[in-house]
Coordinates of C-alpha atoms in Angstrom, one line a residue:
M1 CA 18.7 60.7 65.3
A2 CA 18.5 57.5 67.5
K3 CA 21.5 57.1 69.6
Y4 CA 22.9 53.5 70.3
E5 CA 25.6 53.8 72.8
N6 CA 23.8 52.4 75.8
E7 CA 22.3 49.4 73.9
T8 CA 25.7 48.7 72.4
Q9 CA 27.4 48.8 75.8
S10 CA 24.9 46.6 77.5
M11 CA 25.3 43.9 74.6
I12 CA 29.0 44.2 74.8
E13 CA 29.0 43.6 78.4
N14 CA 26.7 40.6 78.3
P15 CA 27.7 38.9 74.9
P16 CA 26.4 35.3 73.8
N17 CA 28.3 33.6 71.3
L18 CA 26.5 35.2 68.4
Q19 CA 24.5 38.3 68.5
C20 CA 21.8 40.0 66.3
R21 CA 22.3 43.8 67.3
N22 CA 19.6 45.7 65.5
Y23 CA 19.6 49.5 65.2
P24 CA 16.2 51.0 65.4
P25 CA 14.8 51.8 61.8
A26 CA 14.8 55.3 60.5
A27 CA 11.5 56.8 59.7
N28 CA 12.4 58.7 56.7
S29 CA 16.1 58.5 55.7
M30 CA 18.7 56.0 54.6
I31 CA 20.7 57.3 57.4
I32 CA 19.7 55.5 60.7
S33 CA 22.2 57.1 63.1
L34 CA 25.6 59.0 63.8
T35 CA 27.0 58.0 67.0
D36 CA 30.1 59.0 68.9
I37 CA 31.4 56.2 71.1
P38 CA 34.3 56.3 73.6
W39 CA 35.1 53.0 75.2
Y40 CA 36.9 53.2 78.6
P41 CA 39.2 50.5 80.1
P42 CA 39.0 47.9 81.5
Y43 CA 37.5 46.7 78.3
T44 CA 34.9 43.9 78.3
P45 CA 35.1 41.0 75.4
D46 CA 33.2 41.9 72.4
G47 CA 31.2 38.9 71.0
S48 CA 30.8 38.1 67.4
H49 CA 27.7 39.9 66.1
Y50 CA 25.9 41.4 63.1
H51 CA 23.7 44.2 62.4
N52 CA 20.4 44.8 60.4
C53 CA 22.0 47.6 58.5
L54 CA 25.3 48.9 57.0
E55 CA 27.8 50.1 59.6
I56 CA 30.6 52.5 58.9
G57 CA 33.2 52.9 61.6
L58 CA 36.1 55.4 61.8
C59 CA 38.5 55.1 64.8
L60 CA 39.5 58.5 66.3
S61 CA 41.8 57.2 69.1
G62 CA 43.0 53.9 70.8
E63 CA 44.1 50.7 69.5
G64 CA 43.2 47.1 69.2
T65 CA 41.9 44.3 66.8
V66 CA 38.9 43.9 64.7
E67 CA 37.5 40.7 63.2
M68 CA 35.3 40.5 60.2
S69 CA 34.4 37.9 57.7
G70 CA 37.1 35.6 59.2
S71 CA 39.9 38.1 58.9
S72 CA 41.6 40.0 61.9
W73 CA 43.3 43.4 61.7
R74 CA 45.1 45.6 64.1
F75 CA 43.5 49.1 64.2
S76 CA 44.5 52.5 65.4
A77 CA 43.5 56.1 64.9
G78 CA 42.5 56.6 61.3
A79 CA 41.4 53.2 60.5
L80 CA 38.1 52.7 58.8
L81 CA 35.9 49.7 59.0
M82 CA 32.7 49.1 56.7
V83 CA 30.5 46.3 57.8
P84 CA 27.6 45.2 55.6
K85 CA 24.4 44.2 56.9
G86 CA 24.4 40.5 58.4
V87 CA 28.1 40.3 58.3
Y88 CA 29.8 38.9 61.6
H89 CA 32.4 41.0 63.2
A90 CA 34.1 41.9 66.6
Q91 CA 35.9 44.9 68.1
H92 CA 38.6 44.1 70.7
N93 CA 39.7 47.3 72.3
A94 CA 43.2 48.0 73.9
G95 CA 43.9 51.5 73.9
E96 CA 44.9 53.9 76.9
P97 CA 43.4 55.8 78.3
F98 CA 40.3 55.1 76.0
T99 CA 39.3 54.2 72.5
H100 CA 37.0 56.3 70.6
W101 CA 34.9 55.4 67.4
R102 CA 32.4 57.2 65.2
Y103 CA 29.8 54.9 63.7
I104 CA 27.3 55.7 60.9
A105 CA 24.5 53.2 60.5
V106 CA 22.9 53.0 57.1
D107 CA 19.7 51.4 55.7
S108 CA 21.3 49.5 53.0
D109 CA 17.9 48.4 51.6
R110 CA 16.7 52.0 51.4
L111 CA 20.0 53.1 50.1
L112 CA 19.7 50.8 47.0
T113 CA 16.3 52.2 46.3
Q114 CA 16.6 55.8 46.9
A115 CA 20.3 56.5 45.6
P116 CA 20.1 58.8 42.6
H117 CA 21.2 57.2 39.3
W118 CA 24.5 59.1 39.2
C119 CA 25.8 56.8 42.0
A120 CA 23.4 54.0 42.5
K121 CA 25.2 51.8 39.9
A122 CA 28.7 52.1 41.7
I123 CA 27.5 51.5 45.1
R124 CA 25.4 48.5 44.0
E125 CA 28.4 47.0 42.3
A126 CA 30.6 47.7 45.2
M127 CA 28.2 46.2 47.7
Q128 CA 28.2 43.0 45.6
T129 CA 31.9 42.9 45.2
T130 CA 34.4 45.0 47.3
W131 CA 32.0 45.5 50.3
H132 CA 30.1 42.1 50.1
S133 CA 32.2 40.7 53.1
G134 CA 33.2 44.1 54.5
L135 CA 36.0 46.4 54.0
Y136 CA 38.9 47.5 56.2
L137 CA 41.3 50.6 55.4
P138 CA 44.3 50.9 57.6
P139 CA 45.5 54.3 59.1
G140 CA 47.4 56.2 56.7
D141 CA 45.4 54.9 53.6
E142 CA 44.7 57.8 51.1
D143 CA 41.2 56.7 50.4
G144 CA 40.5 56.1 54.0
A145 CA 41.8 59.6 54.8
R146 CA 39.4 61.1 52.3
A147 CA 36.5 59.1 53.6
A148 CA 37.5 60.2 57.3
S149 CA 37.2 63.9 56.1
I150 CA 33.6 63.3 54.9
I151 CA 32.6 61.5 58.2
H152 CA 33.9 64.4 60.2
M153 CA 31.9 66.9 58.2
M154 CA 28.8 64.8 58.7
F155 CA 29.2 64.9 62.5
D156 CA 30.0 68.5 62.5
L157 CA 27.0 69.3 60.5
E158 CA 24.8 67.1 62.8
R159 CA 25.7 69.2 65.7
S160 CA 24.7 72.3 63.9
G161 CA 20.9 71.6 64.2
G162 CA 18.2 72.6 61.8
N163 CA 16.9 70.7 58.6
I164 CA 20.2 68.9 57.8
L165 CA 19.0 65.6 56.6
P166 CA 19.2 66.5 52.9
E167 CA 22.7 67.6 53.3
L168 CA 23.8 64.6 55.5
E169 CA 22.4 62.3 52.8
A170 CA 24.4 64.2 50.2
Y171 CA 27.5 63.7 52.2
L172 CA 26.8 60.1 52.7
L173 CA 26.4 59.5 48.9
L174 CA 29.7 61.4 48.4
L175 CA 31.3 59.0 51.0
L176 CA 30.0 55.8 49.5
T177 CA 30.7 56.7 45.9
G178 CA 34.2 57.5 46.9
L179 CA 34.7 54.1 48.5
A180 CA 33.0 52.4 45.6
R181 CA 36.1 53.3 43.4
L182 CA 38.1 50.8 45.9
R183 CA 36.6 48.1 43.5
S184 CA 39.8 48.3 41.4
R185 CA 41.7 47.7 44.7
E186 CA 39.7 44.9 45.8
K187 CA 41.1 42.8 48.6
E188 CA 39.4 39.5 49.2
M189 CA 40.5 38.7 52.8
D190 CA 37.8 36.1 53.7
V191 CA 39.8 33.7 55.8
M192 CA 38.4 31.3 58.6
A193 CA 38.0 33.0 61.8
G194 CA 40.9 32.5 64.3
M195 CA 43.9 33.2 61.8
E196 CA 45.2 36.8 61.9
T197 CA 45.6 37.8 58.1
P198 CA 48.1 40.7 57.4
L199 CA 47.2 43.0 54.5
V200 CA 48.9 41.3 51.6
P201 CA 51.1 43.2 49.1
P202 CA 49.4 44.1 45.9
A203 CA 51.5 41.4 44.1
L204 CA 49.3 38.7 45.8
E205 CA 46.0 40.5 45.5
P206 CA 45.1 38.8 42.1
A207 CA 45.4 35.5 43.9
L208 CA 43.0 36.3 46.6
L209 CA 40.6 37.7 43.9
Y210 CA 41.0 34.5 42.1
V211 CA 39.8 32.4 45.0
S212 CA 37.0 34.6 45.8
R213 CA 35.7 34.2 42.0
H214 CA 36.2 30.3 41.7
Y215 CA 36.1 28.8 45.2
A216 CA 33.3 26.7 44.0
E217 CA 35.5 25.1 41.3
E218 CA 38.7 23.2 41.4
I219 CA 41.5 25.4 42.0
L220 CA 45.1 24.7 41.3
V221 CA 47.9 26.7 43.0
E222 CA 49.5 27.0 39.6
Q223 CA 46.5 29.1 38.6
M224 CA 46.7 31.4 41.6
A225 CA 50.4 31.9 40.8
R226 CA 49.7 32.5 37.0
S227 CA 47.2 35.3 38.2
C228 CA 50.1 37.0 40.0
M229 CA 52.5 36.2 37.0
M230 CA 55.0 34.4 39.3
S231 CA 56.4 30.9 39.0
E232 CA 54.5 28.4 41.4
S233 CA 57.4 27.8 43.7
H234 CA 58.1 31.6 44.3
F235 CA 54.3 32.2 44.6
R236 CA 54.0 29.4 47.4
R237 CA 56.9 30.7 49.3
M238 CA 55.7 34.5 49.0
F239 CA 52.2 33.5 49.9
T240 CA 53.0 31.2 52.8
A241 CA 55.2 34.1 54.3
M242 CA 52.7 37.0 53.9
V243 CA 49.4 35.3 54.6
G244 CA 50.6 32.8 57.3
V245 CA 49.3 29.6 55.7
S246 CA 49.7 27.9 52.4
P247 CA 47.7 28.6 49.3
L248 CA 46.0 25.2 49.8
E249 CA 45.1 25.9 53.4
Y250 CA 43.7 29.7 52.5
I251 CA 41.5 28.0 49.9
N252 CA 40.1 25.4 52.3
R253 CA 39.5 28.1 55.0
Y254 CA 37.9 30.3 52.5
R255 CA 35.5 27.6 51.3
I256 CA 34.7 26.8 55.0
H257 CA 34.0 30.4 55.8
R258 CA 31.6 30.5 52.8
S259 CA 29.8 27.4 54.2
L260 CA 29.4 29.2 57.5
N261 CA 27.3 31.9 55.8
L262 CA 25.2 29.3 53.8
L263 CA 24.7 27.1 56.9
H264 CA 23.3 30.1 58.9
S265 CA 21.4 31.9 56.3
T266 CA 19.8 29.0 54.4
S267 CA 18.0 25.7 54.9
E268 CA 20.1 23.9 52.1
S269 CA 21.4 20.3 52.8
I270 CA 24.8 20.1 54.1
Q271 CA 25.8 18.0 51.2
N272 CA 24.6 20.8 48.7
I273 CA 26.5 23.3 50.8
A274 CA 29.6 21.2 50.6
A275 CA 29.3 20.8 46.6
R276 CA 28.4 24.6 46.5
T277 CA 31.7 25.9 48.2
G278 CA 33.9 23.7 46.1
F279 CA 34.4 20.5 48.2
P280 CA 34.6 17.2 46.1
S281 CA 32.8 15.2 48.8
I282 CA 30.9 15.5 51.9
T283 CA 33.6 13.6 53.8
T284 CA 36.2 16.1 52.7
F285 CA 33.9 18.9 53.7
N286 CA 33.1 17.4 57.1
R287 CA 36.7 16.8 57.8
N288 CA 37.8 20.3 56.8
F289 CA 34.9 21.7 58.8
Q290 CA 35.6 19.8 61.9
R291 CA 39.5 20.8 61.8
C292 CA 38.7 24.6 61.3
V293 CA 35.7 25.1 63.5
G294 CA 35.8 22.5 66.0
Q295 CA 32.3 21.0 65.4
N296 CA 30.5 19.1 62.7
P297 CA 28.4 21.3 60.5
S298 CA 25.0 20.0 61.7
V299 CA 25.9 20.8 65.2
W300 CA 27.3 24.2 64.4
R301 CA 24.3 25.0 62.5
K302 CA 22.0 24.3 65.4
N303 CA 24.0 26.2 67.8
A304 CA 24.2 29.3 65.5
Q305 CA 20.3 29.2 65.0
K306 CA 19.7 28.8 68.8
A307 CA 22.2 31.9 69.4
H308 CA 20.4 33.9 66.7
E309 CA 16.9 33.1 68.4
W310 CA 18.3 33.9 71.7
A311 CA 19.8 37.4 70.7
C312 CA 16.8 38.4 68.6
G313 CA 14.2 37.4 71.2
E314 CA 12.8 34.8 68.9
K315 CA 10.6 31.8 70.4

């Protein structure tokens, strides 16, 4: 299988603002590559980037932070990260004497067409909901530990040689089907980049899920509180203490993050994007965008497009 360590290290050492880091395509498998990557200090900064495939990462040792879909988490040994195709993320290592990750790159398009019927539906639904903006499982998570054991078996199998591809794909489907069950624990953690968001207690998860499903509509804090079966005043206090911002600020940052995806991936007008992400007027959208991102939407879109063309070698 194609290895990715050298290409990854080169891009990490010379990152532009936004990077397109493509894995080489696999000829006949939904699995593109399995890679073991030790990172040695002094660590170079990692730029925000995305891939042309689904990437699953398991931390074996070290520590640091990961950023994905606008959220930030501290990682250490046992943490598991799943990054969908096209989702921006970055990894900032801080461990001594080194940080060690295992990565599985998956052709998600081929996965959806080749997965057998017994697991295809669950995986497809998970990719549209729980995994659509990425998944992070902290060290000690029971589901993460089960997933880690399958990942280790896959890497052990790869070292054994021979015709292992069918068995590897079977392990992959088992891994993804198990993670698909996490739909019942869906954590919608899309918050504007730059704010470190702790993992919230289960009591607040219904409110985050409510925002993820209704961000294009008018949302009242009362509705978020009701979804958690709390009084509005108690909900406001608990949400602000656990998430770090008020419920209204969270809603605005979530909407801005959604607008970033649309600005980058579509040619829709800024006015349409403002309406689609729940802002009552283009003026309100521009004001919030400038405050959160530091640029107006049109400037950000031009810069993102230039960075994408530069990273992908487009003319």
